[in-house]
Amino acid sequence: MIQLPEVIKNAVEALTKLPGVGEKTAFRMVLSMTAWRPQELETVGAALSALTGLQQCSECGMFADEDRCSVCANEGRRSARVLCVVENASDLLAIEKSGHFRGLYHIIGGVLNPLLGVGPDELGLDDLRDRISDREISEVILAINPSVEGDATCAYVKSILPEALRVERIGFGVPIGGSLEYLDPMTITKALENRKRF
Amino acid sequence: MIQLPEVIKNAVEALTKLPGVGEKTAFRMVLSMTAWRPQELETVGAALSALTGLQQCSECGMFADEDRCSVCANEGRRSARVLCVVENASDLLAIEKSGHFRGLYHIIGGVLNPLLGVGPDELGLDDLRDRISDREISEVILAINPSVEGDATCAYVKSILPEALRVERIGFGVPIGGSLEYLDPMTITKALENRKRF
């Protein structure tokens, strides 16, 4: 069998770390890259290395060019009194894409998971509580995904916040475009519980 | 809508240049990379940039660590008198993986395509002819993919080689594991033409 150059092997190994990229896909990518101009290869390499320079917003934890992300730096949104708590940047972007939330966000970076050693300190839940009081937040929306750990995280966050504060969790039920026929019993149960007068 | 940092946009743009990676996939990759350690990001960036240092085998055109690829540098294979002509490195690797060819290779880098300005000079077909005579090759196997351009390329290569030289083209027909039911008429025609006494 032919012996491949080290640079090829290294590039394949590096690309397999990306989500959804196995060895075969990575190899196909690298093979096509061998036909690229040096300039293009340098650009891709530099663009990925440059992610090390990515900063976190000092307020919400979203990634940012500067000290603050564009939501926290937005004057119109800074005055918002509604704070949406999300697990990660992808979830934040999904909500932002829906275009119907004009408040502030707070990324906690995960959910409570004692088995993996993720406790309230790792999620910075004290900082969340401090931010809520500093910013005079009047409503907290917990946009935490539904799971055992997610439910526990919501319960814990609620327990450390002032009783008077309005705390809500996003609604669960049948997704738009979904079909009852193909949904799991848990979602159907939630959809029935969350029915609304029509 | 939230404004994403430049480094994110650059990384997404860079990854979309990879085959099979659209903007959504690239974005998902970059989002997951934001959780990587700086060291890991540097490694991936460097591994891809390092592809610029990839050398070509001075004999067959395959990529190589040094001046010659591992096939051309292999003493046992250097003495082979059979040369397999392929379009590119991927095709060479596919043949090598089958494990049944022990001769030498020659990569021509494509097929003749006058509309795209690819003529005999671009494919280095004179070099191919010279190598065949220098190495005293007695048999040439054209492992060029079947297409109008591929067929023309094979005809041209045959025309510039000595009449006495044995020139063959790989066989076309039903792939192993394939089903006649799902094959195109052209392949079936070829399979009938290439039938063998059983």
CSV table of C-alpha atoms in Angstrom, one decimal, chain A residues 1-8 10-11 14-15 17-21 24-25 27-34 36-55 62-65 69-71 77 89-90 92-93 96-97 102 105, chain B residues 1-8 10-11 14-15 17-21 24-25 27-34 36-55 62-65 69-71 77 89-90 92-93 96-97 102 105:
chain,number,residue,atom,x,y,z
A,1,MET,CA,0.0,0.0,0.0
A,2,ILE,CA,1.2,3.5,-0.8
A,3,GLN,CA,2.6,5.6,2.0
A,4,LEU,CA,0.9,9.0,2.3
A,5,PRO,CA,2.9,12.1,3.2
A,6,GLU,CA,2.8,13.3,6.8
A,7,VAL,CA,1.1,16.6,5.9
A,8,ILE,CA,-1.8,14.7,4.3
A,10,ASN,CA,-2.0,15.5,9.7
A,11,ALA,CA,-4.6,17.5,7.7
A,14,ALA,CA,-7.2,17.7,12.0
A,15,LEU,CA,-10.4,17.7,9.9
A,17,LYS,CA,-12.2,16.7,14.7
A,18,LEU,CA,-15.0,18.7,13.0
A,19,PRO,CA,-18.5,17.6,13.8
A,20,GLY,CA,-20.0,15.3,11.1
A,21,VAL,CA,-16.6,14.7,9.4
A,24,LYS,CA,-13.4,9.3,4.6
A,25,THR,CA,-14.9,12.8,4.3
A,27,PHE,CA,-9.7,12.5,3.2
A,28,ARG,CA,-11.9,13.6,0.4
A,29,MET,CA,-11.6,17.2,1.6
A,30,VAL,CA,-7.8,17.0,1.9
A,31,LEU,CA,-7.5,15.5,-1.6
A,32,SER,CA,-9.4,18.3,-3.1
A,33,MET,CA,-7.3,20.8,-1.1
A,34,THR,CA,-4.1,19.4,-2.7
A,36,TRP,CA,-5.7,24.5,-4.2
A,37,ARG,CA,-3.3,27.4,-4.6
A,38,PRO,CA,-0.9,28.0,-1.7
A,39,GLN,CA,-2.6,31.3,-1.0
A,40,GLU,CA,-6.0,29.6,-0.5
A,41,LEU,CA,-4.6,27.0,1.8
A,42,GLU,CA,-2.9,29.8,3.9
A,43,THR,CA,-6.2,31.7,4.1
A,44,VAL,CA,-8.2,28.7,5.4
A,45,GLY,CA,-5.5,27.7,7.9
A,46,ALA,CA,-5.2,31.3,9.2
A,47,ALA,CA,-9.0,31.7,9.3
A,48,LEU,CA,-9.3,28.7,11.6
A,49,SER,CA,-6.3,29.6,13.8
A,50,ALA,CA,-7.8,33.1,14.1
A,51,LEU,CA,-10.7,31.6,16.1
A,52,THR,CA,-8.4,31.6,19.0
A,53,GLY,CA,-8.8,35.3,19.1
A,54,LEU,CA,-12.5,35.1,19.6
A,55,GLN,CA,-13.6,37.0,22.6
A,62,MET,CA,-21.8,35.2,23.6
A,63,PHE,CA,-18.8,35.4,21.4
A,64,ALA,CA,-17.9,38.9,20.4
A,65,ASP,CA,-15.3,41.0,18.4
A,69,CYS,CA,-21.4,41.4,21.7
A,70,SER,CA,-23.7,43.3,19.4
A,71,VAL,CA,-26.8,42.5,21.4
A,77,ARG,CA,-31.8,46.4,23.8
A,89,ALA,CA,-24.3,30.3,21.4
A,90,SER,CA,-26.1,28.1,18.9
A,92,LEU,CA,-29.0,32.0,21.2
A,93,LEU,CA,-28.6,32.3,17.5
A,96,GLU,CA,-32.3,35.5,17.4
A,97,LYS,CA,-33.1,34.1,14.0
A,102,ARG,CA,-35.9,42.0,21.6
A,105,TYR,CA,-29.5,37.1,26.6
B,1,MET,CA,-30.3,40.4,13.9
B,2,ILE,CA,-27.2,39.7,15.9
B,3,GLN,CA,-23.9,40.8,14.2
B,4,LEU,CA,-21.4,38.0,14.2
B,5,PRO,CA,-17.6,38.6,14.8
B,6,GLU,CA,-15.4,38.8,11.7
B,7,VAL,CA,-13.3,35.8,12.7
B,8,ILE,CA,-16.5,33.6,12.7
B,10,ASN,CA,-14.0,34.3,7.9
B,11,ALA,CA,-13.8,30.8,9.3
B,14,ALA,CA,-13.0,29.4,4.5
B,15,LEU,CA,-14.8,26.1,5.3
B,17,LYS,CA,-14.6,26.0,0.1
B,18,LEU,CA,-14.3,22.4,1.1
B,19,PRO,CA,-16.2,19.9,-1.0
B,20,GLY,CA,-19.6,18.9,0.4
B,21,VAL,CA,-19.6,21.8,2.9
B,24,LYS,CA,-25.0,25.8,7.2
B,25,THR,CA,-22.5,22.9,7.7
B,27,PHE,CA,-21.4,27.4,10.5
B,28,ARG,CA,-22.1,24.3,12.6
B,29,MET,CA,-18.5,23.4,12.4
B,30,VAL,CA,-17.3,26.8,13.4
B,31,LEU,CA,-19.8,27.0,16.3
B,32,SER,CA,-18.4,23.7,17.6
B,33,MET,CA,-14.8,25.0,17.1
B,34,THR,CA,-15.6,28.0,19.3
B,36,TRP,CA,-12.1,24.2,21.3
B,37,ARG,CA,-8.9,25.0,23.2
B,38,PRO,CA,-6.6,27.5,21.5
B,39,GLN,CA,-4.0,24.8,21.1
B,40,GLU,CA,-6.5,22.6,19.0
B,41,LEU,CA,-7.4,25.5,16.8
B,42,GLU,CA,-3.8,26.3,16.1
B,43,THR,CA,-3.1,22.7,15.2
B,44,VAL,CA,-6.0,22.5,12.7
B,45,GLY,CA,-5.0,25.8,11.1
B,46,ALA,CA,-1.4,24.8,10.9
B,47,ALA,CA,-2.2,21.3,9.5
B,48,LEU,CA,-4.2,22.9,6.7
B,49,SER,CA,-1.7,25.6,5.9
B,50,ALA,CA,1.0,22.9,5.9
B,51,LEU,CA,-0.6,21.4,2.8
B,52,THR,CA,1.2,24.2,0.9
B,53,GLY,CA,4.5,22.3,1.6
B,54,LEU,CA,3.2,19.2,-0.2
B,55,GLN,CA,5.6,18.1,-3.0
B,62,MET,CA,1.6,11.9,-7.1
B,63,PHE,CA,2.0,13.9,-3.9
B,64,ALA,CA,5.1,13.0,-1.9
B,65,ASP,CA,7.0,13.9,1.2
B,69,CYS,CA,6.5,9.2,-3.9
B,70,SER,CA,6.6,5.8,-2.0
B,71,VAL,CA,5.6,3.9,-5.2
B,77,ARG,CA,8.1,-1.5,-8.2
B,89,ALA,CA,-4.3,11.2,-7.0
B,90,SER,CA,-7.7,10.0,-5.8
B,92,LEU,CA,-4.4,6.4,-8.1
B,93,LEU,CA,-5.3,5.7,-4.4
B,96,GLU,CA,-3.7,1.1,-5.0
B,97,LYS,CA,-6.4,0.3,-2.4
B,102,ARG,CA,2.1,-3.8,-8.5
B,105,TYR,CA,1.7,5.0,-12.1
